[in-house]
């Protein structure tokens, strides 16, 4: 049973399109996250939700909009995709809030490629 | 220190040798220090979370220590094996509900 699952695993699309990545966790965790792995392989936090409430919103273009319909799901919608959005996006979840004493569990990542 | 810094960036170690690397983090508003192991083409996996100054954690041949006063943590691997090859990430959490990841130490074990 996959703990944190994200779909799709690969996404290839044209510049200017709108796309969504879905994430679900079955761990009963309260907090979920979206990270971007940039070209230098750094992991940068984008958003974090705790019990459906946005608690971290880093400097990310407005074209990125997270949505948490319930605490087990955190989806990422991206409008007007640009070449620079090409990256691997990781979803994660944890029992307690960001940076607290509970580890994060990561999904397998979604590799987004913009043509 | 305002960011989380890891050193060295990469490391090549002979199989059987022991090794260690460092994570430096802001000591103000510190709450927790996380270590993750990240194999190529996989997702990061949690190794340890430490919160108290002087904490030491161990899992098999891997152990970690924490010094919150000076803002550093060491990760040690004893008797390196090829399966230890991975990027080791640390992340510092603060009381402001922030978490910052370091850029990782890329470890390669030579058979």
PDB file of C-alpha atoms in Angstrom:
ATOM      1  CA  UNK A   1       0.000   0.000   0.000  1.00  0.00           C
ATOM      2  CA  UNK A   2       1.548   3.268  -1.146  1.00  0.00           C
ATOM      3  CA  UNK A   3       1.667   5.821   1.672  1.00  0.00           C
ATOM      4  CA  UNK A   4       2.011   9.018  -0.381  1.00  0.00           C
ATOM      5  CA  UNK A   5       0.993   8.678  -3.991  1.00  0.00           C
ATOM      6  CA  UNK A   6       1.176  11.318  -6.660  1.00  0.00           C
ATOM      7  CA  UNK A   7      -0.138  11.237 -10.189  1.00  0.00           C
ATOM      8  CA  UNK A   8       0.922  11.415 -12.877  1.00  0.00           C
ATOM      9  CA  UNK A   9       4.515  10.205 -12.574  1.00  0.00           C
ATOM     10  CA  UNK A  10       5.461  11.900 -15.827  1.00  0.00           C
ATOM     11  CA  UNK A  11       3.839  14.889 -17.470  1.00  0.00           C
ATOM     12  CA  UNK A  12       4.934  16.248 -20.824  1.00  0.00           C
ATOM     13  CA  UNK A  13       3.035  19.238 -22.122  1.00  0.00           C
ATOM     14  CA  UNK A  14       3.268  22.377 -24.205  1.00  0.00           C
ATOM     15  CA  UNK A  15       4.132  25.829 -22.929  1.00  0.00           C
ATOM     16  CA  UNK A  16       1.013  27.812 -22.082  1.00  0.00           C
ATOM     17  CA  UNK A  17      -1.094  24.821 -21.057  1.00  0.00           C
ATOM     18  CA  UNK A  18      -2.742  24.346 -17.652  1.00  0.00           C
ATOM     19  CA  UNK A  19      -2.087  21.118 -15.779  1.00  0.00           C
ATOM     20  CA  UNK A  20      -2.705  19.521 -12.385  1.00  0.00           C
ATOM     21  CA  UNK A  21      -0.748  17.081 -10.249  1.00  0.00           C
ATOM     22  CA  UNK A  22      -2.613  15.111  -7.613  1.00  0.00           C
ATOM     23  CA  UNK A  23      -1.370  13.848  -4.269  1.00  0.00           C
ATOM     24  CA  UNK A  24      -3.000  11.552  -1.757  1.00  0.00           C
ATOM     25  CA  UNK A  25      -1.738  10.152   1.538  1.00  0.00           C
ATOM     26  CA  UNK A  26      -3.233   7.266   3.490  1.00  0.00           C
ATOM     27  CA  UNK A  27      -1.145   7.763   6.628  1.00  0.00           C
ATOM     28  CA  UNK A  28      -3.684   9.839   8.506  1.00  0.00           C
ATOM     29  CA  UNK A  29      -1.264  12.786   8.554  1.00  0.00           C
ATOM     30  CA  UNK A  30      -2.424  16.328   9.216  1.00  0.00           C
ATOM     31  CA  UNK A  31       0.142  18.182   7.125  1.00  0.00           C
ATOM     32  CA  UNK A  32       0.948  17.953   3.433  1.00  0.00           C
ATOM     33  CA  UNK A  33       3.561  19.696   1.299  1.00  0.00           C
ATOM     34  CA  UNK A  34       4.605  20.442  -2.250  1.00  0.00           C
ATOM     35  CA  UNK A  35       8.300  20.705  -3.088  1.00  0.00           C
ATOM     36  CA  UNK A  36      10.091  21.558  -6.307  1.00  0.00           C
ATOM     37  CA  UNK A  37      13.433  19.950  -7.101  1.00  0.00           C
ATOM     38  CA  UNK A  38      15.196  22.574  -9.138  1.00  0.00           C
ATOM     39  CA  UNK A  39      17.839  22.203 -11.828  1.00  0.00           C
ATOM     40  CA  UNK A  40      20.598  22.098  -9.203  1.00  0.00           C
ATOM     41  CA  UNK A  41      18.758  19.239  -7.457  1.00  0.00           C
ATOM     42  CA  UNK A  42      17.827  21.430  -4.465  1.00  0.00           C
ATOM     43  CA  UNK A  43      14.546  20.650  -2.741  1.00  0.00           C
ATOM     44  CA  UNK A  44      12.573  23.860  -2.268  1.00  0.00           C
ATOM     45  CA  UNK A  45       9.320  23.980  -0.336  1.00  0.00           C
ATOM     46  CA  UNK A  46       6.446  25.626  -2.208  1.00  0.00           C
ATOM     47  CA  UNK A  47       3.359  25.110  -0.071  1.00  0.00           C
ATOM     48  CA  UNK A  48       2.212  23.380   3.079  1.00  0.00           C
ATOM     49  CA  UNK A  49      -1.307  22.666   4.304  1.00  0.00           C
ATOM     50  CA  UNK A  50      -2.327  21.622   7.789  1.00  0.00           C
ATOM     51  CA  UNK A  51      -5.824  20.183   8.029  1.00  0.00           C
ATOM     52  CA  UNK A  52      -6.830  21.831   4.742  1.00  0.00           C
ATOM     53  CA  UNK A  53      -5.458  25.212   5.845  1.00  0.00           C
ATOM     54  CA  UNK A  54      -2.565  26.875   4.000  1.00  0.00           C
ATOM     55  CA  UNK A  55       0.322  27.434   6.419  1.00  0.00           C
ATOM     56  CA  UNK A  56       3.336  27.854   4.155  1.00  0.00           C
ATOM     57  CA  UNK A  57       3.203  29.784   0.934  1.00  0.00           C
ATOM     58  CA  UNK A  58       6.706  30.482  -0.303  1.00  0.00           C
ATOM     59  CA  UNK A  59       7.556  32.923  -3.054  1.00  0.00           C
ATOM     60  CA  UNK A  60       5.981  31.019  -5.888  1.00  0.00           C
ATOM     61  CA  UNK A  61       4.353  32.529  -9.008  1.00  0.00           C
ATOM     62  CA  UNK A  62       0.588  33.007  -8.802  1.00  0.00           C
ATOM     63  CA  UNK A  63       0.262  30.537 -11.638  1.00  0.00           C
ATOM     64  CA  UNK A  64       0.746  27.804  -9.021  1.00  0.00           C
ATOM     65  CA  UNK A  65      -2.335  27.143  -6.917  1.00  0.00           C
ATOM     66  CA  UNK A  66      -2.589  24.382  -4.351  1.00  0.00           C
ATOM     67  CA  UNK A  67      -5.951  22.929  -3.367  1.00  0.00           C
ATOM     68  CA  UNK A  68      -6.689  20.685  -0.418  1.00  0.00           C
ATOM     69  CA  UNK A  69     -10.223  19.241  -0.575  1.00  0.00           C
ATOM     70  CA  UNK A  70      -9.548  17.238   2.603  1.00  0.00           C
ATOM     71  CA  UNK A  71      -6.538  16.524   4.755  1.00  0.00           C
ATOM     72  CA  UNK A  72      -5.643  13.395   2.785  1.00  0.00           C
ATOM     73  CA  UNK A  73      -5.339  15.238  -0.538  1.00  0.00           C
ATOM     74  CA  UNK A  74      -3.248  18.133  -1.776  1.00  0.00           C
ATOM     75  CA  UNK A  75      -3.362  18.914  -5.473  1.00  0.00           C
ATOM     76  CA  UNK A  76      -1.222  21.370  -7.395  1.00  0.00           C
ATOM     77  CA  UNK A  77      -2.637  23.251 -10.340  1.00  0.00           C
ATOM     78  CA  UNK A  78      -0.345  25.169 -12.649  1.00  0.00           C
ATOM     79  CA  UNK A  79      -1.650  27.722 -15.142  1.00  0.00           C
ATOM     80  CA  UNK A  80       0.101  28.960 -18.276  1.00  0.00           C
ATOM     81  CA  UNK A  81       3.043  26.615 -17.989  1.00  0.00           C
ATOM     82  CA  UNK A  82       6.465  28.073 -18.757  1.00  0.00           C
ATOM     83  CA  UNK A  83       9.745  26.403 -19.743  1.00  0.00           C
ATOM     84  CA  UNK A  84      11.168  27.174 -16.292  1.00  0.00           C
ATOM     85  CA  UNK A  85       8.469  25.079 -14.668  1.00  0.00           C
ATOM     86  CA  UNK A  86      10.191  21.923 -15.915  1.00  0.00           C
ATOM     87  CA  UNK A  87      11.265  20.099 -12.754  1.00  0.00           C
ATOM     88  CA  UNK A  88      10.431  17.204 -10.491  1.00  0.00           C
ATOM     89  CA  UNK A  89       7.644  18.034  -8.037  1.00  0.00           C
ATOM     90  CA  UNK A  90       7.438  16.079  -4.800  1.00  0.00           C
ATOM     91  CA  UNK A  91       4.466  15.765  -2.500  1.00  0.00           C
ATOM     92  CA  UNK A  92       5.044  14.890   1.154  1.00  0.00           C
ATOM     93  CA  UNK A  93       3.092  14.518   4.370  1.00  0.00           C
ATOM     94  CA  UNK A  94       3.819  14.490   8.090  1.00  0.00           C
ATOM     95  CA  UNK A  95       1.892  13.865  11.261  1.00  0.00           C
ATOM     96  CA  UNK A  96       2.787  17.238  12.776  1.00  0.00           C
ATOM     97  CA  UNK A  97       3.520  20.624  11.263  1.00  0.00           C
ATOM     98  CA  UNK A  98       6.508  21.676   9.145  1.00  0.00           C
ATOM     99  CA  UNK A  99       9.864  21.360  10.832  1.00  0.00           C
ATOM    100  CA  UNK A 100       8.434  19.572  13.839  1.00  0.00           C
ATOM    101  CA  UNK A 101       9.523  16.324  15.411  1.00  0.00           C
ATOM    102  CA  UNK A 102       7.764  14.009  12.972  1.00  0.00           C
ATOM    103  CA  UNK A 103       9.512  13.058   9.723  1.00  0.00           C
ATOM    104  CA  UNK A 104       8.056  13.738   6.318  1.00  0.00           C
ATOM    105  CA  UNK A 105       7.011  10.948   3.975  1.00  0.00           C
ATOM    106  CA  UNK A 106       7.554  11.687   0.305  1.00  0.00           C
ATOM    107  CA  UNK A 107       5.792  10.598  -2.829  1.00  0.00           C
ATOM    108  CA  UNK A 108       7.767   9.303  -5.808  1.00  0.00           C
ATOM    109  CA  UNK A 109       7.729  12.646  -7.591  1.00  0.00           C
ATOM    110  CA  UNK A 110       6.170  13.940 -10.800  1.00  0.00           C
ATOM    111  CA  UNK A 111       8.578  14.810 -13.590  1.00  0.00           C
ATOM    112  CA  UNK A 112       7.112  17.753 -15.483  1.00  0.00           C
ATOM    113  CA  UNK A 113       8.609  18.560 -18.877  1.00  0.00           C
ATOM    114  CA  UNK A 114       7.526  21.623 -20.824  1.00  0.00           C
ATOM    115  CA  UNK A 115       8.059  21.604 -24.575  1.00  0.00           C
TER     116      UNK A 115
ATOM    117  CA  UNK B   1      23.972  31.114   9.644  1.00  0.00           C
ATOM    118  CA  UNK B   2      20.692  31.905   7.901  1.00  0.00           C
ATOM    119  CA  UNK B   3      20.473  28.859   5.691  1.00  0.00           C
ATOM    120  CA  UNK B   4      21.037  25.165   6.082  1.00  0.00           C
ATOM    121  CA  UNK B   5      24.450  24.242   4.739  1.00  0.00           C
ATOM    122  CA  UNK B   6      25.844  20.790   4.191  1.00  0.00           C
ATOM    123  CA  UNK B   7      29.425  19.795   3.622  1.00  0.00           C
ATOM    124  CA  UNK B   8      31.015  18.351   1.713  1.00  0.00           C
ATOM    125  CA  UNK B   9      28.850  18.593  -1.414  1.00  0.00           C
ATOM    126  CA  UNK B  10      30.076  15.216  -2.568  1.00  0.00           C
ATOM    127  CA  UNK B  11      32.179  12.448  -1.162  1.00  0.00           C
ATOM    128  CA  UNK B  12      33.784   9.311  -2.564  1.00  0.00           C
ATOM    129  CA  UNK B  13      34.547   6.619  -0.015  1.00  0.00           C
ATOM    130  CA  UNK B  14      36.088   3.181  -0.344  1.00  0.00           C
ATOM    131  CA  UNK B  15      33.827   0.285   0.621  1.00  0.00           C
ATOM    132  CA  UNK B  16      34.447  -0.657   4.235  1.00  0.00           C
ATOM    133  CA  UNK B  17      35.672   2.795   5.269  1.00  0.00           C
ATOM    134  CA  UNK B  18      33.765   4.955   7.722  1.00  0.00           C
ATOM    135  CA  UNK B  19      32.754   8.490   6.889  1.00  0.00           C
ATOM    136  CA  UNK B  20      30.900  11.491   8.231  1.00  0.00           C
ATOM    137  CA  UNK B  21      29.468  14.766   6.993  1.00  0.00           C
ATOM    138  CA  UNK B  22      28.063  17.942   8.436  1.00  0.00           C
ATOM    139  CA  UNK B  23      24.870  19.937   8.479  1.00  0.00           C
ATOM    140  CA  UNK B  24      24.956  23.531   9.788  1.00  0.00           C
ATOM    141  CA  UNK B  25      21.712  25.290  10.599  1.00  0.00           C
ATOM    142  CA  UNK B  26      20.431  28.475  12.267  1.00  0.00           C
ATOM    143  CA  UNK B  27      20.509  27.913  16.018  1.00  0.00           C
ATOM    144  CA  UNK B  28      17.874  30.576  16.771  1.00  0.00           C
ATOM    145  CA  UNK B  29      14.228  29.432  16.914  1.00  0.00           C
ATOM    146  CA  UNK B  30      15.407  25.866  16.370  1.00  0.00           C
ATOM    147  CA  UNK B  31      12.832  23.136  16.743  1.00  0.00           C
ATOM    148  CA  UNK B  32      13.981  19.959  14.978  1.00  0.00           C
ATOM    149  CA  UNK B  33      16.687  18.617  12.695  1.00  0.00           C
ATOM    150  CA  UNK B  34      15.788  16.002  10.103  1.00  0.00           C
ATOM    151  CA  UNK B  35      18.079  13.687   8.129  1.00  0.00           C
ATOM    152  CA  UNK B  36      16.889  12.026   4.927  1.00  0.00           C
ATOM    153  CA  UNK B  37      18.463   9.523   2.581  1.00  0.00           C
ATOM    154  CA  UNK B  38      17.717  10.097  -1.103  1.00  0.00           C
ATOM    155  CA  UNK B  39      18.662   7.452  -3.646  1.00  0.00           C
ATOM    156  CA  UNK B  40      18.783   8.351  -7.314  1.00  0.00           C
ATOM    157  CA  UNK B  41      15.382   8.051  -9.055  1.00  0.00           C
ATOM    158  CA  UNK B  42      13.628   7.518  -5.730  1.00  0.00           C
ATOM    159  CA  UNK B  43      12.111   9.819  -3.105  1.00  0.00           C
ATOM    160  CA  UNK B  44      13.746  11.010   0.136  1.00  0.00           C
ATOM    161  CA  UNK B  45      13.372   8.608   3.065  1.00  0.00           C
ATOM    162  CA  UNK B  46      13.520   9.748   6.671  1.00  0.00           C
ATOM    163  CA  UNK B  47      16.500   8.560   8.705  1.00  0.00           C
ATOM    164  CA  UNK B  48      16.324  10.570  11.914  1.00  0.00           C
ATOM    165  CA  UNK B  49      14.596  13.485  13.584  1.00  0.00           C
ATOM    166  CA  UNK B  50      16.366  15.077  16.535  1.00  0.00           C
ATOM    167  CA  UNK B  51      15.163  17.886  18.745  1.00  0.00           C
ATOM    168  CA  UNK B  52      17.320  18.094  21.879  1.00  0.00           C
ATOM    169  CA  UNK B  53      20.866  19.359  22.239  1.00  0.00           C
ATOM    170  CA  UNK B  54      23.154  16.360  22.601  1.00  0.00           C
ATOM    171  CA  UNK B  55      20.694  13.975  20.944  1.00  0.00           C
ATOM    172  CA  UNK B  56      22.251  10.936  19.322  1.00  0.00           C
ATOM    173  CA  UNK B  57      20.327   8.559  17.096  1.00  0.00           C
ATOM    174  CA  UNK B  58      21.422   5.281  15.520  1.00  0.00           C
ATOM    175  CA  UNK B  59      20.008   3.018  12.850  1.00  0.00           C
ATOM    176  CA  UNK B  60      22.272   0.101  11.971  1.00  0.00           C
ATOM    177  CA  UNK B  61      25.584   1.474  10.734  1.00  0.00           C
ATOM    178  CA  UNK B  62      24.290   5.043  10.491  1.00  0.00           C
ATOM    179  CA  UNK B  63      24.206   7.439  13.415  1.00  0.00           C
ATOM    180  CA  UNK B  64      23.706  11.169  13.931  1.00  0.00           C
ATOM    181  CA  UNK B  65      24.454  13.734  16.610  1.00  0.00           C
ATOM    182  CA  UNK B  66      22.995  17.158  17.290  1.00  0.00           C
ATOM    183  CA  UNK B  67      24.433  20.346  18.752  1.00  0.00           C
ATOM    184  CA  UNK B  68      21.714  22.982  18.877  1.00  0.00           C
ATOM    185  CA  UNK B  69      23.827  25.597  20.680  1.00  0.00           C
ATOM    186  CA  UNK B  70      26.348  25.871  17.890  1.00  0.00           C
ATOM    187  CA  UNK B  71      23.957  24.809  15.153  1.00  0.00           C
ATOM    188  CA  UNK B  72      25.398  21.642  13.654  1.00  0.00           C
ATOM    189  CA  UNK B  73      24.654  17.959  13.215  1.00  0.00           C
ATOM    190  CA  UNK B  74      26.930  15.161  12.074  1.00  0.00           C
ATOM    191  CA  UNK B  75      25.898  12.031  10.212  1.00  0.00           C
ATOM    192  CA  UNK B  76      28.229   9.049  10.539  1.00  0.00           C
ATOM    193  CA  UNK B  77      28.324   5.903   8.429  1.00  0.00           C
ATOM    194  CA  UNK B  78      30.403   3.032   9.743  1.00  0.00           C
ATOM    195  CA  UNK B  79      31.860   0.460   7.350  1.00  0.00           C
ATOM    196  CA  UNK B  80      30.374   1.953   4.160  1.00  0.00           C
ATOM    197  CA  UNK B  81      28.629  -0.414   1.762  1.00  0.00           C
ATOM    198  CA  UNK B  82      27.685   0.174  -1.901  1.00  0.00           C
ATOM    199  CA  UNK B  83      24.011   0.424  -0.899  1.00  0.00           C
ATOM    200  CA  UNK B  84      24.885   3.506   1.192  1.00  0.00           C
ATOM    201  CA  UNK B  85      25.449   5.451  -2.032  1.00  0.00           C
ATOM    202  CA  UNK B  86      22.845   8.208  -1.998  1.00  0.00           C
ATOM    203  CA  UNK B  87      22.369  11.895  -1.318  1.00  0.00           C
ATOM    204  CA  UNK B  88      21.958  12.664   2.371  1.00  0.00           C
ATOM    205  CA  UNK B  89      19.751  15.669   3.077  1.00  0.00           C
ATOM    206  CA  UNK B  90      19.322  17.508   6.304  1.00  0.00           C
ATOM    207  CA  UNK B  91      16.471  19.892   7.061  1.00  0.00           C
ATOM    208  CA  UNK B  92      16.061  22.329   9.901  1.00  0.00           C
ATOM    209  CA  UNK B  93      12.672  23.136  11.363  1.00  0.00           C
ATOM    210  CA  UNK B  94      12.012  26.292  13.325  1.00  0.00           C
ATOM    211  CA  UNK B  95       9.365  27.368  15.793  1.00  0.00           C
ATOM    212  CA  UNK B  96       7.922  29.535  13.052  1.00  0.00           C
ATOM    213  CA  UNK B  97       6.685  26.377  11.355  1.00  0.00           C
ATOM    214  CA  UNK B  98       9.325  26.644   8.683  1.00  0.00           C
ATOM    215  CA  UNK B  99      11.475  23.904   7.292  1.00  0.00           C
ATOM    216  CA  UNK B 100      14.574  24.494   5.212  1.00  0.00           C
ATOM    217  CA  UNK B 101      16.450  21.756   3.407  1.00  0.00           C
ATOM    218  CA  UNK B 102      20.172  21.755   2.764  1.00  0.00           C
ATOM    219  CA  UNK B 103      21.527  20.979  -0.683  1.00  0.00           C
ATOM    220  CA  UNK B 104      22.685  17.525   0.377  1.00  0.00           C
ATOM    221  CA  UNK B 105      25.900  15.529   0.490  1.00  0.00           C
ATOM    222  CA  UNK B 106      26.233  13.140  -2.445  1.00  0.00           C
ATOM    223  CA  UNK B 107      27.954   9.968  -1.221  1.00  0.00           C
ATOM    224  CA  UNK B 108      29.458   7.404  -3.595  1.00  0.00           C
ATOM    225  CA  UNK B 109      30.915   4.175  -2.305  1.00  0.00           C
ATOM    226  CA  UNK B 110      33.688   2.605  -4.392  1.00  0.00           C
ATOM    227  CA  UNK B 111      33.620  -1.212  -4.322  1.00  0.00           C
TER     228      UNK B 111
END
